[in-house]
Coordinates of C-alpha atoms (C1' of nucleotides) in Angstrom, one line a residue:
Chain A
M127 CA -34.2 21.8 -8.6
F128 CA -34.3 18.3 -9.9
V129 CA -33.9 16.8 -13.4
L130 CA -36.3 14.3 -14.7
H131 CA -35.5 12.1 -17.6
V132 CA -38.6 10.7 -19.3
D133 CA -37.8 7.6 -21.5
L134 CA -40.6 5.8 -23.2
D135 CA -40.8 1.9 -23.0
Q136 CA -40.1 0.2 -26.3
F137 CA -41.2 3.2 -27.8
I138 CA -41.4 1.9 -31.6
V139 CA -43.2 -1.4 -30.6
A140 CA -45.4 0.2 -28.4
V141 CA -46.7 2.5 -30.9
E142 CA -47.1 -0.6 -33.3
L143 CA -49.0 -2.3 -30.5
L144 CA -51.4 0.6 -30.2
R145 CA -52.9 -0.3 -33.5
R146 CA -52.1 -4.0 -33.4
P147 CA -53.3 -4.8 -29.8
E148 CA -53.7 -8.4 -30.6
L149 CA -50.1 -8.7 -30.7
R150 CA -49.3 -7.7 -27.1
G151 CA -47.4 -10.3 -25.2
R152 CA -45.9 -11.6 -28.1
P153 CA -42.3 -11.4 -29.4
V154 CA -42.6 -8.4 -32.0
L155 CA -39.6 -6.9 -34.0
V156 CA -39.8 -3.9 -36.0
G157 CA -37.0 -3.0 -38.7
G158 CA -36.3 -2.5 -42.6
T159 CA -39.3 -3.4 -44.5
G160 CA -40.5 -6.2 -42.3
D161 CA -38.9 -8.8 -44.3
P162 CA -36.3 -10.6 -42.3
T163 CA -34.5 -12.3 -45.0
R164 CA -33.3 -8.9 -46.4
R165 CA -30.6 -6.4 -45.4
G166 CA -31.5 -4.5 -42.4
V167 CA -31.5 -4.4 -38.6
V168 CA -34.0 -4.4 -35.7
A169 CA -35.1 -0.7 -34.8
G170 CA -37.4 -2.0 -32.2
A171 CA -38.0 -5.2 -30.0
S172 CA -40.5 -5.9 -27.6
Y173 CA -39.6 -7.3 -24.1
E174 CA -40.6 -10.8 -25.1
A175 CA -38.3 -10.7 -28.0
R176 CA -35.3 -9.4 -26.0
R177 CA -35.5 -12.6 -24.2
Y178 CA -34.2 -14.4 -27.3
G179 CA -31.1 -12.1 -27.3
V180 CA -32.7 -9.8 -29.9
H181 CA -32.1 -6.1 -29.3
S182 CA -32.1 -3.1 -31.3
G183 CA -29.2 -3.1 -33.8
T184 CA -29.4 -7.0 -34.4
P185 CA -29.4 -7.9 -38.0
L186 CA -32.8 -8.9 -39.3
R187 CA -31.4 -12.1 -40.4
T188 CA -29.8 -12.8 -37.2
A189 CA -33.1 -11.8 -35.5
L190 CA -35.1 -14.5 -37.5
A191 CA -32.4 -17.4 -36.7
R192 CA -32.8 -16.5 -32.7
C193 CA -36.4 -15.9 -32.8
P194 CA -38.1 -17.5 -35.6
D195 CA -41.5 -17.0 -33.8
A196 CA -41.2 -13.4 -33.9
L197 CA -43.7 -11.1 -35.8
F198 CA -41.7 -8.7 -38.1
L199 CA -43.1 -5.4 -38.8
P200 CA -41.9 -2.7 -41.3
L201 CA -40.6 0.8 -40.0
D202 CA -43.0 3.5 -40.1
M203 CA -41.3 6.6 -39.5
A204 CA -44.4 9.1 -39.9
E205 CA -46.3 7.1 -37.3
Y206 CA -43.6 7.3 -34.7
R207 CA -43.1 11.0 -35.5
K208 CA -46.8 11.5 -34.8
A209 CA -46.7 9.7 -31.6
S210 CA -43.5 11.4 -30.4
E211 CA -45.2 14.7 -30.8
S212 CA -48.0 13.6 -28.9
V213 CA -45.9 12.5 -26.1
M214 CA -43.9 15.9 -26.0
A215 CA -47.0 17.8 -26.2
A216 CA -48.2 16.0 -23.1
L217 CA -44.9 16.7 -21.4
A218 CA -45.0 20.3 -22.2
E219 CA -48.1 20.5 -19.8
V220 CA -46.1 19.7 -16.8
S221 CA -44.6 22.8 -15.2
G222 CA -41.1 23.0 -15.5
T223 CA -38.4 23.3 -18.3
L224 CA -38.8 20.7 -21.1
E225 CA -35.6 19.9 -23.2
V226 CA -36.2 17.1 -26.0
V227 CA -33.5 15.1 -26.8
G228 CA -34.9 12.4 -29.1
W229 CA -38.1 10.8 -30.3
D230 CA -38.7 9.0 -27.2
E231 CA -36.8 10.9 -24.4
A232 CA -36.9 14.2 -22.8
F233 CA -35.5 16.1 -19.9
L234 CA -37.6 18.0 -17.5
G235 CA -35.9 20.6 -15.2
V236 CA -38.7 20.9 -12.2
D237 CA -38.8 22.8 -9.2
T238 CA -40.8 20.6 -6.5
E239 CA -40.2 19.2 -3.1
C240 CA -41.5 15.6 -4.2
P241 CA -39.9 14.7 -7.5
E242 CA -41.4 11.2 -6.9
D243 CA -44.9 12.4 -7.0
L244 CA -44.2 14.4 -9.9
A245 CA -42.7 11.6 -11.8
H246 CA -45.7 9.4 -11.2
E247 CA -47.9 12.3 -12.5
V248 CA -46.0 12.5 -15.5
Q249 CA -46.4 8.9 -16.1
R250 CA -50.3 9.2 -15.6
L251 CA -50.4 12.0 -18.1
V252 CA -48.3 10.4 -20.8
Q253 CA -50.4 7.2 -20.5
E254 CA -53.7 9.1 -20.5
R255 CA -52.7 11.4 -23.3
T256 CA -51.0 8.8 -25.7
G257 CA -51.7 5.2 -24.2
L258 CA -47.8 4.8 -23.9
S259 CA -45.9 3.7 -20.8
C260 CA -42.8 5.4 -19.9
S261 CA -40.0 5.3 -17.2
V262 CA -38.9 8.3 -15.2
G263 CA -35.4 8.8 -13.8
I264 CA -34.7 11.5 -11.2
G265 CA -31.3 13.2 -10.6
D266 CA -29.7 16.2 -9.3
N267 CA -28.2 16.4 -12.9
K268 CA -28.9 15.2 -16.1
L269 CA -26.3 12.2 -15.8
H270 CA -28.0 11.2 -12.8
A271 CA -31.4 11.3 -14.3
K272 CA -30.5 9.5 -17.7
V273 CA -28.9 6.7 -15.7
A274 CA -31.7 6.3 -13.3
S275 CA -34.4 5.9 -16.1
R276 CA -32.6 3.0 -17.2
F277 CA -33.0 1.4 -14.1
A278 CA -36.6 2.4 -13.8
K279 CA -37.4 0.4 -17.1
P280 CA -40.1 -0.7 -17.5
G281 CA -42.7 1.7 -16.3
G282 CA -40.9 2.5 -13.0
V283 CA -39.5 5.6 -11.2
R284 CA -35.9 5.8 -9.8
Q285 CA -33.9 8.3 -8.2
I286 CA -30.0 8.7 -8.1
T287 CA -28.3 11.1 -5.9
D288 CA -24.6 11.8 -5.1
E289 CA -25.0 9.5 -2.2
T290 CA -26.2 6.7 -4.2
W291 CA -24.2 7.2 -7.5
M292 CA -21.2 5.0 -6.6
A293 CA -22.8 2.1 -4.9
T294 CA -25.3 2.2 -8.0
M295 CA -22.7 2.7 -10.9
G296 CA -19.5 1.5 -9.2
P297 CA -19.2 -2.1 -10.1
R298 CA -20.8 -1.6 -13.5
P299 CA -18.7 -1.9 -17.0
V300 CA -17.5 1.9 -18.1
D301 CA -20.0 1.6 -21.2
A302 CA -22.8 1.8 -18.8
L303 CA -22.1 5.6 -18.5
W304 CA -23.8 7.9 -20.9
G305 CA -21.1 9.0 -23.6
V306 CA -18.9 5.6 -23.3
G307 CA -19.2 3.5 -26.3
P308 CA -17.5 0.5 -27.4
R309 CA -14.4 2.3 -28.5
T310 CA -13.8 4.3 -25.3
A311 CA -14.6 1.0 -23.6
R312 CA -11.7 -0.9 -25.5
S313 CA -9.2 1.9 -25.1
L314 CA -10.0 1.8 -21.3
A315 CA -9.6 -1.6 -21.0
T316 CA -6.2 -1.4 -22.7
A317 CA -5.1 0.8 -19.7
G318 CA -6.4 -1.7 -17.2
I319 CA -10.0 0.3 -16.4
S320 CA -13.1 -1.7 -16.9
T321 CA -15.2 -0.5 -14.1
V322 CA -16.7 2.8 -13.2
E323 CA -15.2 2.8 -10.0
E324 CA -11.7 2.1 -11.4
L325 CA -12.2 4.9 -13.8
A326 CA -13.4 7.2 -11.0
S327 CA -10.2 6.3 -9.1
T328 CA -7.8 6.7 -11.8
D329 CA -5.3 9.5 -11.9
E330 CA -6.4 12.4 -14.0
S331 CA -2.9 12.7 -15.7
K332 CA -3.1 9.4 -16.8
L333 CA -6.5 9.9 -18.5
V334 CA -5.3 13.3 -20.0
Q335 CA -2.3 11.2 -21.4
A336 CA -4.5 8.6 -22.9
F337 CA -7.4 10.7 -23.9
G338 CA -6.3 14.3 -24.2
S339 CA -6.9 17.5 -22.1
R340 CA -10.6 17.7 -22.6
R341 CA -11.7 14.0 -22.9
G342 CA -9.6 12.7 -20.2
P343 CA -10.9 14.8 -17.4
W344 CA -14.7 14.6 -18.7
L345 CA -14.4 10.8 -18.7
R346 CA -13.4 10.9 -14.9
D347 CA -16.2 13.5 -14.3
L348 CA -18.5 11.1 -15.8
A349 CA -17.5 8.2 -13.7
L350 CA -18.0 10.3 -10.7
G351 CA -21.3 11.2 -11.6
R352 CA -20.7 14.9 -12.3
G353 CA -23.0 16.0 -15.1
S354 CA -24.6 19.1 -16.4
T355 CA -27.8 20.4 -14.5
G356 CA -28.7 23.0 -17.3
V357 CA -32.1 22.0 -18.9
S358 CA -32.7 24.3 -21.8
G359 CA -36.0 24.8 -23.0
A360 CA -34.9 26.7 -26.2
P361 CA -36.4 25.3 -29.3
R362 CA -33.9 23.3 -31.2
S363 CA -33.5 23.5 -34.7
A364 CA -31.9 20.6 -36.8
V365 CA -28.4 21.0 -37.9
S366 CA -28.7 18.8 -41.0
H367 CA -31.1 16.5 -42.5
S368 CA -30.1 13.3 -44.6
V369 CA -31.4 10.3 -46.3
Q370 CA -29.7 7.1 -46.9
E371 CA -30.3 3.8 -48.5
T372 CA -28.5 0.2 -48.0
Y373 CA -28.8 -1.7 -51.1
Q374 CA -30.1 -5.2 -51.4
Q375 CA -27.2 -6.2 -53.8
D376 CA -24.0 -4.0 -54.2
L377 CA -24.1 -1.4 -56.6
T378 CA -21.3 -2.1 -58.9
D379 CA -22.3 -0.1 -62.2
P380 CA -20.9 3.5 -62.3
D381 CA -23.8 4.9 -63.9
E382 CA -26.0 3.5 -61.5
K383 CA -24.4 4.7 -58.7
E384 CA -24.7 8.3 -60.0
R385 CA -28.4 7.6 -60.7
Q386 CA -28.9 6.7 -57.0
V387 CA -26.6 9.7 -55.8
L388 CA -29.0 11.9 -57.8
R389 CA -32.1 10.2 -56.6
L390 CA -30.9 10.8 -52.8
A391 CA -30.1 14.2 -53.6
E392 CA -33.4 15.1 -54.7
R393 CA -35.4 13.1 -51.9
V394 CA -33.3 15.0 -49.4
T395 CA -33.6 18.4 -50.9
A396 CA -37.4 17.7 -51.2
E397 CA -37.6 16.9 -47.5
A398 CA -35.2 19.5 -46.1
S399 CA -37.0 22.3 -48.2
A400 CA -40.0 22.5 -45.6
D401 CA -37.6 23.9 -43.1
G402 CA -37.2 27.2 -44.9
R403 CA -33.4 27.5 -44.3
P404 CA -30.9 27.3 -47.3
F405 CA -28.4 24.8 -47.3
A406 CA -24.7 25.2 -46.8
R407 CA -23.4 22.0 -47.5
V408 CA -23.5 18.8 -49.2
T409 CA -22.1 15.5 -47.9
V410 CA -22.2 12.2 -49.7
T411 CA -21.6 9.1 -47.8
A412 CA -20.8 5.7 -49.2
R413 CA -20.3 2.5 -47.3
F414 CA -18.2 0.0 -49.9
A415 CA -18.2 -3.8 -49.5
P416 CA -17.4 -5.1 -47.3
F417 CA -18.1 -2.3 -44.8
D418 CA -15.8 0.8 -44.9
T419 CA -17.4 3.9 -44.9
H420 CA -16.3 7.2 -46.3
D421 CA -17.6 10.7 -46.9
H422 CA -17.1 13.9 -48.7
A423 CA -18.7 17.2 -48.4
V424 CA -18.5 20.1 -50.6
G425 CA -19.7 23.6 -49.5
L426 CA -22.4 25.5 -51.1
R427 CA -21.5 29.3 -51.3
P428 CA -23.6 31.2 -51.1
P429 CA -26.0 28.8 -49.2
T430 CA -28.8 27.9 -51.7
R431 CA -32.1 26.1 -51.8
D432 CA -31.7 25.6 -55.5
H433 CA -32.7 21.7 -56.2
D434 CA -30.5 21.7 -59.3
L435 CA -27.5 23.1 -57.8
V436 CA -27.7 20.7 -54.8
A437 CA -27.9 17.8 -57.1
E438 CA -25.1 19.0 -59.1
T439 CA -23.0 19.5 -56.1
A440 CA -23.9 15.9 -54.7
L441 CA -22.6 14.6 -57.9
R442 CA -19.4 16.3 -57.7
A443 CA -19.1 15.4 -54.0
W444 CA -19.3 11.7 -55.0
R445 CA -17.1 11.8 -57.9
E446 CA -14.3 13.4 -55.6
L447 CA -14.9 10.4 -53.1
N448 CA -13.6 8.2 -55.9
G449 CA -16.2 5.5 -55.6
N450 CA -14.8 2.8 -57.6
R451 CA -15.5 0.0 -55.4
P452 CA -18.9 -2.0 -54.9
V453 CA -21.1 -0.1 -53.0
R454 CA -23.4 -1.2 -50.3
M455 CA -25.0 1.9 -49.0
L456 CA -25.4 5.7 -50.3
A457 CA -26.4 8.8 -48.1
V458 CA -26.6 12.4 -48.9
R459 CA -26.7 14.9 -46.1
L460 CA -27.8 18.5 -46.2
T461 CA -26.1 21.0 -43.6
Y462 CA -28.3 23.8 -43.0
S463 CA -27.0 27.4 -43.3
R464 CA -26.9 29.1 -39.8
Q465 CA -28.6 32.1 -41.1
R466 CA -32.1 32.4 -42.6
D467 CA -31.3 33.6 -46.0
E468 CA -33.0 36.9 -46.7
H469 CA -32.7 37.2 -50.5
L470 CA -34.7 34.2 -51.3
Chain B
dT82 C1' -24.0 -10.3 -34.3
dC83 C1' -22.1 -9.9 -41.8
dT84 C1' -23.8 -5.1 -39.5
dG85 C1' -30.3 0.5 -40.8
dG86 C1' -31.3 5.0 -40.8
dG87 C1' -31.1 9.3 -38.8
dG88 C1' -28.7 12.5 -36.1
dT89 C1' -25.0 15.4 -32.9
dC90 C1' -20.6 16.9 -31.1
dC91 C1' -15.4 17.2 -31.1
dT92 C1' -10.7 17.4 -33.0
dA93 C1' -7.1 17.9 -36.1
dG94 C1' -5.0 19.4 -39.9
dG95 C1' -4.4 22.1 -44.1
dA96 C1' -5.2 26.6 -46.6
dC97 C1' -4.9 31.1 -46.4
dC98 C1' -4.3 35.7 -44.2
dC99 C1' -1.8 39.2 -41.5
Chain C
dT201 C1' 15.4 33.2 -48.4
dC202 C1' 15.2 27.7 -44.8
dT203 C1' 11.6 31.0 -42.4
dG204 C1' 7.4 32.9 -36.2
dG205 C1' 3.1 33.2 -34.2
dG206 C1' -1.7 33.8 -34.4
dG207 C1' -6.4 33.7 -36.2
dT208 C1' -10.1 31.8 -38.9
dC209 C1' -12.5 28.9 -42.2
dC210 C1' -13.2 24.5 -44.0
dT211 C1' -13.3 19.5 -44.3
dA212 C1' -12.5 14.4 -42.8
dG213 C1' -13.0 11.5 -39.6
dG214 C1' -14.0 9.7 -34.8
dA215 C1' -17.2 8.5 -31.4
dC216 C1' -21.6 8.4 -29.7
dC217 C1' -26.7 8.2 -29.4
dC218 C1' -31.5 6.7 -30.1

DNA sequence: TCTGGGGTCCTAGGACCC
DNA sequence: TCTGGGGTCCTAGGACCC
């Protein structure tokens, strides 16, 4: 048994290039409305643009300053969703268990003698069906496969085993591990741990003290390359659905803030209604100027799909949030009820 | 680096019950 | 009266991912 991690190369940009092939080879950046003078960040950067130090997450204005010759395109979520569905449909043809983990990545649990051949076959299949290029990581577990696909980019195949793990990952900074972000990296740095090797050889009790009885040992396992092998083919249903909007100018008028909360509530209810499940909770999130984010949730009991009730509850959640300061971003999230409601 | 949009999971603490 | 121990549900907030 092997785990393959299939990861599309510069997915968002690649989808855009399918319909604008004349842009191939140029620095292309996708994000926001496509206007780099407005608030927004880069969601997808072509490899050419990345050479200028622009990556996903870079503010559009910064991207413009670093790479003034780049082509800026607006986000087109519907198009990426369509492309993602075609990719996953192609992967479903491969014999094995398919676990979709995002728009542009999936695990395949496969039973084969030669995972490399299969990986190349997967690449051919995806290319043929969708015109998109992907990288494939091979491992004995998900962590190995996930990390390997990063080294395989772009368009390659890489395998990581128990034997090669530490040689490959040992010298790298801890945030190269899947699940270690900037916060954890900083906490580890405080404890004098900066590389994967150092983390792997740290006394477990020390990690338990700093990160708790669950997270401590988990971090060490991560550094040792221990990960889950279970690839689940069970269909995943979304836990929640949300919409959010960052305003070009901070909102200061209280009535305007309430109108925006109601607008977002209507939008998210309309979008989430297609699912069929009733909603169990409404969460309103506000990002206040300059940048502190707070949220407040109110349960819907019993779970409901009533639009008016959702709107009212969103407004109540907003009022309980005490949003008296200038607002930069608002979001409304609906969490689905775990049971399908039979009396609707 | 003045910082989007859409998600997931975990933990801790309060309320409430027996 | 100065007060245990456990279970469950709920929410806030932290952290991470693409």
